[in-house]
GROMACS .gro file of C-alpha atoms in nm:
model
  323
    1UNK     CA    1   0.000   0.000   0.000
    2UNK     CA    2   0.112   0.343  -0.057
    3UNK     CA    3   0.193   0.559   0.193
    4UNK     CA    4  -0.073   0.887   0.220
    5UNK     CA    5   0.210   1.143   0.292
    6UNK     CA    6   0.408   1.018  -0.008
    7UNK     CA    7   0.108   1.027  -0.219
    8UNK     CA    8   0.026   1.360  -0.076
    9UNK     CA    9   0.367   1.484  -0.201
   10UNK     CA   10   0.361   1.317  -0.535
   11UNK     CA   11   0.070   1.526  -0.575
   12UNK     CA   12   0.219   1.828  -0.471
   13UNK     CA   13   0.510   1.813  -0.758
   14UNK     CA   14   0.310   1.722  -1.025
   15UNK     CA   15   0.067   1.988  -0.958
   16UNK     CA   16   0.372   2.262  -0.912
   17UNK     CA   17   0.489   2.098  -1.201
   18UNK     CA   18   0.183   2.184  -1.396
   19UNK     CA   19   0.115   2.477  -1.284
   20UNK     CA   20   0.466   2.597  -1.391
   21UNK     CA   21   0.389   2.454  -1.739
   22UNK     CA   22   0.058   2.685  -1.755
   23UNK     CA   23   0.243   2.971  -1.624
   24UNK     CA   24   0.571   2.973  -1.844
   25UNK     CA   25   0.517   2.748  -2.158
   26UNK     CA   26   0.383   2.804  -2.510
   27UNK     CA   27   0.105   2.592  -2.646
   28UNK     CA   28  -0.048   2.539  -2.968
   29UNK     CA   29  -0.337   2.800  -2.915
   30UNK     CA   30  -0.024   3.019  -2.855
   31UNK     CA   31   0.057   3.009  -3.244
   32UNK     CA   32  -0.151   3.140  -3.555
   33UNK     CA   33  -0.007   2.996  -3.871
   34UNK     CA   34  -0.341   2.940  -4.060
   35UNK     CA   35  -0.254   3.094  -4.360
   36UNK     CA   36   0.039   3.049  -4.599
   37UNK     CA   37   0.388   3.191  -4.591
   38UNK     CA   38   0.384   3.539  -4.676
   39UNK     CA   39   0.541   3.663  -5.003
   40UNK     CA   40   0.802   3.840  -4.847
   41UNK     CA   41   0.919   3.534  -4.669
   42UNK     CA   42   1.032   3.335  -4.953
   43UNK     CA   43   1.238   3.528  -5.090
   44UNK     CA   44   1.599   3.630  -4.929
   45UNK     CA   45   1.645   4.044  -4.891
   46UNK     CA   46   1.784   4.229  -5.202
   47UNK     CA   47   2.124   4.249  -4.985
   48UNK     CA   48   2.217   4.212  -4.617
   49UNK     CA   49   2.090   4.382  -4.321
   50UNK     CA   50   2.362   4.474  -4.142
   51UNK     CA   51   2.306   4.484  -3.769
   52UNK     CA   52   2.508   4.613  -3.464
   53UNK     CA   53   2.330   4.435  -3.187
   54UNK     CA   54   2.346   4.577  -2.799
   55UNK     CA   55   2.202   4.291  -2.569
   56UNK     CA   56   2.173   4.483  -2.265
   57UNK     CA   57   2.223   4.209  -1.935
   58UNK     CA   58   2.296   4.142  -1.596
   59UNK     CA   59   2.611   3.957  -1.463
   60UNK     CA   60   2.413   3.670  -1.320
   61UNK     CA   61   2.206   3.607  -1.658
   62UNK     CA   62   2.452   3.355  -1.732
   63UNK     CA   63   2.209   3.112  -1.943
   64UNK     CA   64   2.027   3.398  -2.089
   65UNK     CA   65   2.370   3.481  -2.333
   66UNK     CA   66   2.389   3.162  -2.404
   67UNK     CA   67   2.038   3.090  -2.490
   68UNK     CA   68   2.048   3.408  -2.693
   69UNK     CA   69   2.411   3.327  -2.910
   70UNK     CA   70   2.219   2.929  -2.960
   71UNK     CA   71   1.876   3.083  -3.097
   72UNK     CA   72   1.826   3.371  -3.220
   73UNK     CA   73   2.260   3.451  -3.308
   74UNK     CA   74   2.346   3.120  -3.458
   75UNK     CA   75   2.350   3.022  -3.757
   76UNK     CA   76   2.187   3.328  -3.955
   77UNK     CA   77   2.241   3.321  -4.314
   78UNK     CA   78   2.508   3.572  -4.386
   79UNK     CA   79   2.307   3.660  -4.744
   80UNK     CA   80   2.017   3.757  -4.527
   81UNK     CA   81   2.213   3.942  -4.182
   82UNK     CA   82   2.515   4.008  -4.146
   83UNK     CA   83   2.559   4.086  -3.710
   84UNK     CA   84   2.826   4.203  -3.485
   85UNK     CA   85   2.659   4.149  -3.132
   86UNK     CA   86   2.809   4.261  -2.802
   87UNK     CA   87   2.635   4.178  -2.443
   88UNK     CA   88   2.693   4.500  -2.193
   89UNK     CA   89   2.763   4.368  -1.849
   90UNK     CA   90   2.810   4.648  -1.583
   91UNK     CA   91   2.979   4.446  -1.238
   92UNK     CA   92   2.833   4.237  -0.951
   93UNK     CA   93   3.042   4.310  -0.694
   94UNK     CA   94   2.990   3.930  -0.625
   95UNK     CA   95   3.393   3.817  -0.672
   96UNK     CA   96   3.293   3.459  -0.816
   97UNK     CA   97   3.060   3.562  -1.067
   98UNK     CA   98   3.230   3.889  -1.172
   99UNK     CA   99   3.541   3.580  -1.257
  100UNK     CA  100   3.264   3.381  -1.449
  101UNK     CA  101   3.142   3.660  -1.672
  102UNK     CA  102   3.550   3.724  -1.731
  103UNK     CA  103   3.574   3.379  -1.829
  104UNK     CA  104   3.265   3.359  -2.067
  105UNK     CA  105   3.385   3.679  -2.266
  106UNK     CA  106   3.751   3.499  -2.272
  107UNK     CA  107   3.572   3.193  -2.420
  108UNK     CA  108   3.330   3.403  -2.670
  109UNK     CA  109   3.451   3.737  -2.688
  110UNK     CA  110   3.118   3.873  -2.722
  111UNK     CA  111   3.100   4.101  -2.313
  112UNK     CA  112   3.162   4.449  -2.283
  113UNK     CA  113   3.245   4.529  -1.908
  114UNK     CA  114   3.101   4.876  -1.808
  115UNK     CA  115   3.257   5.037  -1.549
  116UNK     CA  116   2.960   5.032  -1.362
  117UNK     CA  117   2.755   4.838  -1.047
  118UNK     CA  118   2.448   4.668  -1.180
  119UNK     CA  119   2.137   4.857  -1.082
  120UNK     CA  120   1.776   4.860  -1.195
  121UNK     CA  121   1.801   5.242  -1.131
  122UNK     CA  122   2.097   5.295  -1.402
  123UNK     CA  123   1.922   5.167  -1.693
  124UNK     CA  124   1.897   5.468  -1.851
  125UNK     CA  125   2.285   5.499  -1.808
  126UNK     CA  126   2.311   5.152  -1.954
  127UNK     CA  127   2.119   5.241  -2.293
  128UNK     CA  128   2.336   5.526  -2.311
  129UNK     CA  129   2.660   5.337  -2.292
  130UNK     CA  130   2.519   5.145  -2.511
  131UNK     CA  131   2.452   5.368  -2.804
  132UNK     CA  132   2.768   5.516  -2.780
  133UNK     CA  133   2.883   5.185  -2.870
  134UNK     CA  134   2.751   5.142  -3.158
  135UNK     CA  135   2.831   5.497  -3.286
  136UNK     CA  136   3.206   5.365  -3.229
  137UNK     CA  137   3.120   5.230  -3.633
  138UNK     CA  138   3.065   5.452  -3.898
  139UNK     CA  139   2.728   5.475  -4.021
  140UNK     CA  140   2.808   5.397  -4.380
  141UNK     CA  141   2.958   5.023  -4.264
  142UNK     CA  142   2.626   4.878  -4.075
  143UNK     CA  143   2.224   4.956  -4.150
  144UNK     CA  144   2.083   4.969  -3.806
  145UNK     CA  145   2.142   4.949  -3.441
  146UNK     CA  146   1.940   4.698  -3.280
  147UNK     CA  147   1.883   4.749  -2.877
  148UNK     CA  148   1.770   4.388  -2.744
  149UNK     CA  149   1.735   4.199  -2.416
  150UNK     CA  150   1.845   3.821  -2.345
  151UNK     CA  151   1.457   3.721  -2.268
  152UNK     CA  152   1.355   3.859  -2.651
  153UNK     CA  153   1.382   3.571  -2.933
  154UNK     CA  154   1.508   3.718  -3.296
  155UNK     CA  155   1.425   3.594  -3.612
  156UNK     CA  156   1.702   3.792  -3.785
  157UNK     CA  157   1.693   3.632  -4.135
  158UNK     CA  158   1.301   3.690  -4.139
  159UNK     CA  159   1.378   4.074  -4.010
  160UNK     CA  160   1.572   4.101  -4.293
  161UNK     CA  161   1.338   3.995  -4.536
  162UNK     CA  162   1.046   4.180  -4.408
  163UNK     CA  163   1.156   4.539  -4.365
  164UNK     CA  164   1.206   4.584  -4.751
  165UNK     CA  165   0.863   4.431  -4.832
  166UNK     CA  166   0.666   4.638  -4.562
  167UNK     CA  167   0.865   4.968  -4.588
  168UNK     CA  168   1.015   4.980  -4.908
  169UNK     CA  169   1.028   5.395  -4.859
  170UNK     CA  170   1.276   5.328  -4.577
  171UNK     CA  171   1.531   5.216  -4.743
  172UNK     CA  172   1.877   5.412  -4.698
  173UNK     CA  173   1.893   5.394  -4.302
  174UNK     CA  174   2.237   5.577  -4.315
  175UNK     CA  175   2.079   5.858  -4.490
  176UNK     CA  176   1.716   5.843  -4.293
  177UNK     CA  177   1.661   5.909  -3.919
  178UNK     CA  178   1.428   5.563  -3.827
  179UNK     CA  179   1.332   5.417  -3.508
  180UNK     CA  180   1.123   5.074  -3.534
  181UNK     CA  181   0.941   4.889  -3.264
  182UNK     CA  182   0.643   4.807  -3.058
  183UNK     CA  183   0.542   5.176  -2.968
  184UNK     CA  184   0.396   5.331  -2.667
  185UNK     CA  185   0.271   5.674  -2.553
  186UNK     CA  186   0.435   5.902  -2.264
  187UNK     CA  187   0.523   6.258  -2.189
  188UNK     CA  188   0.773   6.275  -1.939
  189UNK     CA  189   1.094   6.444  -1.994
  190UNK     CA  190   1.413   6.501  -1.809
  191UNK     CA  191   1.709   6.786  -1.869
  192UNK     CA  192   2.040   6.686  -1.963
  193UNK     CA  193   2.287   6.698  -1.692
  194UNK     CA  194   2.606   6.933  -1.824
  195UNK     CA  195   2.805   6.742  -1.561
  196UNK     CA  196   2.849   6.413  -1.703
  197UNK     CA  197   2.998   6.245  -1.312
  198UNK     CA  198   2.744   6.483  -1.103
  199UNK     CA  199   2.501   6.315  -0.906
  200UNK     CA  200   2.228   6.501  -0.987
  201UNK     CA  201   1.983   6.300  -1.106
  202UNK     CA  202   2.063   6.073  -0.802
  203UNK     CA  203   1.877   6.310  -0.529
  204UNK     CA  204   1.466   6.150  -0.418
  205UNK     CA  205   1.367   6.381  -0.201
  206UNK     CA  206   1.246   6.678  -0.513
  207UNK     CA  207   1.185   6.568  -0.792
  208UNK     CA  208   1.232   6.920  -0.977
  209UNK     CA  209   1.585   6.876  -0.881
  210UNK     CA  210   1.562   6.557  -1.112
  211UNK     CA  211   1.538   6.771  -1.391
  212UNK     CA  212   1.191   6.614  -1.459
  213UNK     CA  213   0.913   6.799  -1.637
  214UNK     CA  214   0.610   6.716  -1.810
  215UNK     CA  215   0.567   6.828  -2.194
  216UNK     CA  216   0.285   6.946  -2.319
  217UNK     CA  217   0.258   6.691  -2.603
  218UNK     CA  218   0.313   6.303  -2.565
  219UNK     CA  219   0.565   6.113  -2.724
  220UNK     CA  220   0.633   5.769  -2.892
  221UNK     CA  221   0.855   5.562  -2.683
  222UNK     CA  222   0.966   5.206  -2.815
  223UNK     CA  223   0.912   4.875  -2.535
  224UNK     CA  224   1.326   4.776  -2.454
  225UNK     CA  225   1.317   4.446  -2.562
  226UNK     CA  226   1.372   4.505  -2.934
  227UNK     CA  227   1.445   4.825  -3.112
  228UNK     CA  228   1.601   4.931  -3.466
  229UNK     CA  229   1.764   5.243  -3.445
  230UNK     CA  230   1.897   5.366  -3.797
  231UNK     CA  231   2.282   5.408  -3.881
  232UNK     CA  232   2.219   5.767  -3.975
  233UNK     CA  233   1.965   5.811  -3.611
  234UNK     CA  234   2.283   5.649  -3.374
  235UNK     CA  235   2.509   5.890  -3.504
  236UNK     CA  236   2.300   6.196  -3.475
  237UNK     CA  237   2.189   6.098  -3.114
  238UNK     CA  238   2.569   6.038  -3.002
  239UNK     CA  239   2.679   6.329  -3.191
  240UNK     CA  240   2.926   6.505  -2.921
  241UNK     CA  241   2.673   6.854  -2.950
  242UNK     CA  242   2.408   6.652  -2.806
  243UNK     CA  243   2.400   6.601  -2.413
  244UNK     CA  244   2.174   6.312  -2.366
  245UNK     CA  245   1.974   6.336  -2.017
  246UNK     CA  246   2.118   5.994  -1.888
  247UNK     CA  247   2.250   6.001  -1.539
  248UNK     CA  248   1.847   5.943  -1.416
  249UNK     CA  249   1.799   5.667  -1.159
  250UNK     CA  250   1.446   5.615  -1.344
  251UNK     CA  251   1.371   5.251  -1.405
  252UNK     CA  252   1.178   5.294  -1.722
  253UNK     CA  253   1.481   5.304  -1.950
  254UNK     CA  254   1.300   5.272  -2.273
  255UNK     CA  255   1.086   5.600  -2.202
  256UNK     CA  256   1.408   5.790  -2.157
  257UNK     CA  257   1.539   5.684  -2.497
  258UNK     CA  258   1.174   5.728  -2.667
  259UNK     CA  259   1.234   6.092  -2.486
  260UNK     CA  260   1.599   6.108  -2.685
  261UNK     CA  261   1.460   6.084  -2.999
  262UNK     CA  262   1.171   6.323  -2.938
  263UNK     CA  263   1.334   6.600  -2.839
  264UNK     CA  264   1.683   6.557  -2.981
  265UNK     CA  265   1.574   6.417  -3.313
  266UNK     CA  266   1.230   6.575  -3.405
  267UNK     CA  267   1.161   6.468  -3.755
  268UNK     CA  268   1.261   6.077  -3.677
  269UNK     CA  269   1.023   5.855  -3.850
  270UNK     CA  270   0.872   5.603  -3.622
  271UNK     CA  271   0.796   5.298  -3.682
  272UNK     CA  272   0.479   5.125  -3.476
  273UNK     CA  273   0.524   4.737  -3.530
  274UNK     CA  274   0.290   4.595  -3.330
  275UNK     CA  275   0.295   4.284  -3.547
  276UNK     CA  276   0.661   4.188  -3.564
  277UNK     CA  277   0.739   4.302  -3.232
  278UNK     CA  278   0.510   4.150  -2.917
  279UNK     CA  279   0.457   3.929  -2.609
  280UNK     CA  280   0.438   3.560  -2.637
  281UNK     CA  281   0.054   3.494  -2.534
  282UNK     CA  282  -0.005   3.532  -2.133
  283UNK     CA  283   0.333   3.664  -2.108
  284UNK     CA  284   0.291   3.995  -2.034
  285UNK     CA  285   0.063   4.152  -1.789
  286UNK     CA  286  -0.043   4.411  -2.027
  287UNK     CA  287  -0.298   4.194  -2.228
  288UNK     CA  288  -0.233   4.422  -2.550
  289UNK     CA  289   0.117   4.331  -2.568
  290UNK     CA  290   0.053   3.958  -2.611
  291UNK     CA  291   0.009   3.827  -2.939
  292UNK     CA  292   0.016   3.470  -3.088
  293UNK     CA  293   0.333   3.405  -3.267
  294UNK     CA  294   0.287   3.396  -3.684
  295UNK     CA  295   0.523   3.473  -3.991
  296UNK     CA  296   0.535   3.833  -3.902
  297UNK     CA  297   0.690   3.804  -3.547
  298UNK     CA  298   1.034   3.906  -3.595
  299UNK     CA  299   1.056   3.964  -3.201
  300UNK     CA  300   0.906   3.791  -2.914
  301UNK     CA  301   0.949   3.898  -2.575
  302UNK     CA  302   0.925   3.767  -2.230
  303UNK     CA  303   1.058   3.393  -2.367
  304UNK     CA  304   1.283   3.156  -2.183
  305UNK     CA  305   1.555   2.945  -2.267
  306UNK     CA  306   1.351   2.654  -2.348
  307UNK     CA  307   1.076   2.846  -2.510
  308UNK     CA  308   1.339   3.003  -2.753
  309UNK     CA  309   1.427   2.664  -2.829
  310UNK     CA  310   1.069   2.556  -2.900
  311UNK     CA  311   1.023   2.869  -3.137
  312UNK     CA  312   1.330   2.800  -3.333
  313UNK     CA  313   1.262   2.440  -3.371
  314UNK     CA  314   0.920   2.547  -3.544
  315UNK     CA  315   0.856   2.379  -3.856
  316UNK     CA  316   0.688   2.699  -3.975
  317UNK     CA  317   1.078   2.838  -3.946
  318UNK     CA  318   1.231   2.586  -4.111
  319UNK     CA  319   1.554   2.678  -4.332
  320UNK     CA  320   1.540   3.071  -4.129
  321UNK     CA  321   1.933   2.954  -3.979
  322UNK     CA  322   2.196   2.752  -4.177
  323UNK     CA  323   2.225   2.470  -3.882
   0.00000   0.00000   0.00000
């Protein structure tokens, strides 16, 4: 006979077990792929997209990188993307994991130290280091700057392929100011700080001493997890006239740079893609921002390492990486 208690704990696991399943997996409903391949996926582009990829990360996200060089960095055909990818890893302070991240970039080469504690209040620090660098390459050698996080999945072939056939007018992105992604709406602002090591930004008890105001009008801002920033856009934000407002301990880092491109590059074309860029169903708590993955999802956040798996394995995707 079976003991009760062990039953009782049997129980217990599989039902945590399922419950995890529910809570973090996708599932066929989770998918839409009703209709045929689109036209402007069978086709390769008429050249390369070439992208300089900032995957902004935490020491500690250790499986993250690698999940993100296996699925969405391997194996893209070089006729379709051609990528030069750097992770941006600010320090621990933990000794044993600060020597791991040292020993992953020493096996891949692919970490940028910053000189600069993790923190979720220096985001907007973070984005700024790392703009500046991808304006270390001159705009006529790469198309566009693409700012991503290790829980987004990238199809970067099918990117490549898509932009031309949906906007064929935006087609010289060293030339044209462009900013593509899943868009939102917001109006706050900050100043620029003319002292780049002040501490400013860093005082809570007024915040008018932030620097903080509200416009009048409201501004597109792009959601973190996955934004194209044109060639020609990168250099005229880092331009060394332009004093970005980035020392602000303000945790929504992808307002701030929505607020850079308002008000230091007013004439930007924006680029709403609520289609390619999204939420894997139930995996966002805004309900809007979840959409079932089809053709046109180019970027899908909030994924794990197994779920990235899952999406690459698709047979829908089939032939999208040369391995």
């Amino acid at each position: 006979m079976v003991n009760p208690n062990f039953r009782r704990r049997v129980l217990i696991v599989l039902s945590s077990i399922i419950l995890l399943a529910v809570l973090i997996h996708l599932y066929a409903s989770d998918y839409n792929f009703t209709a045929n391949k689109p036209a402007w996926l069978l086709a390769p582009p008429p050249r390369p997209l070439v992208l300089r990829i900032g995957i902004i990360s935490q020491p500690k996200e250790f499986a993250r990188r690698q999940a993100f060089r296996e699925n969405s960095l391997r194996g893209v055909p070089k006729n379709e993307a051609i990528i030069h990818h750097r992770f941006l890893v600010g320090y621990s302070g933990e000794g044993d994991e600060d020597r791991r991240v040292l020993e992953e970039h020493l096996h891949y080469g692919d970490i940028i130290r910053l000189d600069m504690k993790e923190s979720g209040l220096r985001l907007g620090e973070k984005r700024w280091r790392m703009l500046k660098w991808a304006s270390e390459a001159h705009r006529s050698t790469y198309d566009y700057y693409l700012m991503a996080d290790t829980d987004a999945f990238f199809r970067l072939g099918a990117l490549a392929r898509r932009l031309p056939y949906r906007r064929p007018d935006l087609d010289s992105p060293q030339t044209q100011d462009i900013f593509i992604g899943r868009m939102g709406f917001h109006k706050l602002h900050f100043k620029p700080n003319p002292f780049d090591n002040e501490t400013t930004f860093e005082k809570e008890d007024d915040p008018w001493e932030l620097g903080e105001y509200r416009g009048d009008e409201w501004y597109l801002y792009p959601l973190g997890y996955g934004v194209l920033i044109s060639s020609h856009l990168v250099d005229r934000l880092a331009s060394p006239e332009v004093v970005l407002p980035h020392h602000v301990h303000y945790p929504a880092d992808d307002v701030l740079v929505g607020q850079w491109v308002a008000d230091f590059a007013p004439g930007t074309t924006i680029v709403d893609d609520h289609d390619g860029f999204h939420d894997a169903i139930k995996h966002s708590w805004f309900e809007d921002h979840n959409k079932a993955v089809d053709y046109d999802s180019v970027c899908v956040h909030h994924v794990s390492a197994s779920e990235m798996k899952k999406l690459r394995d698709r047979t829908e995707f089939a032939g999208e990486w040369e391995d």
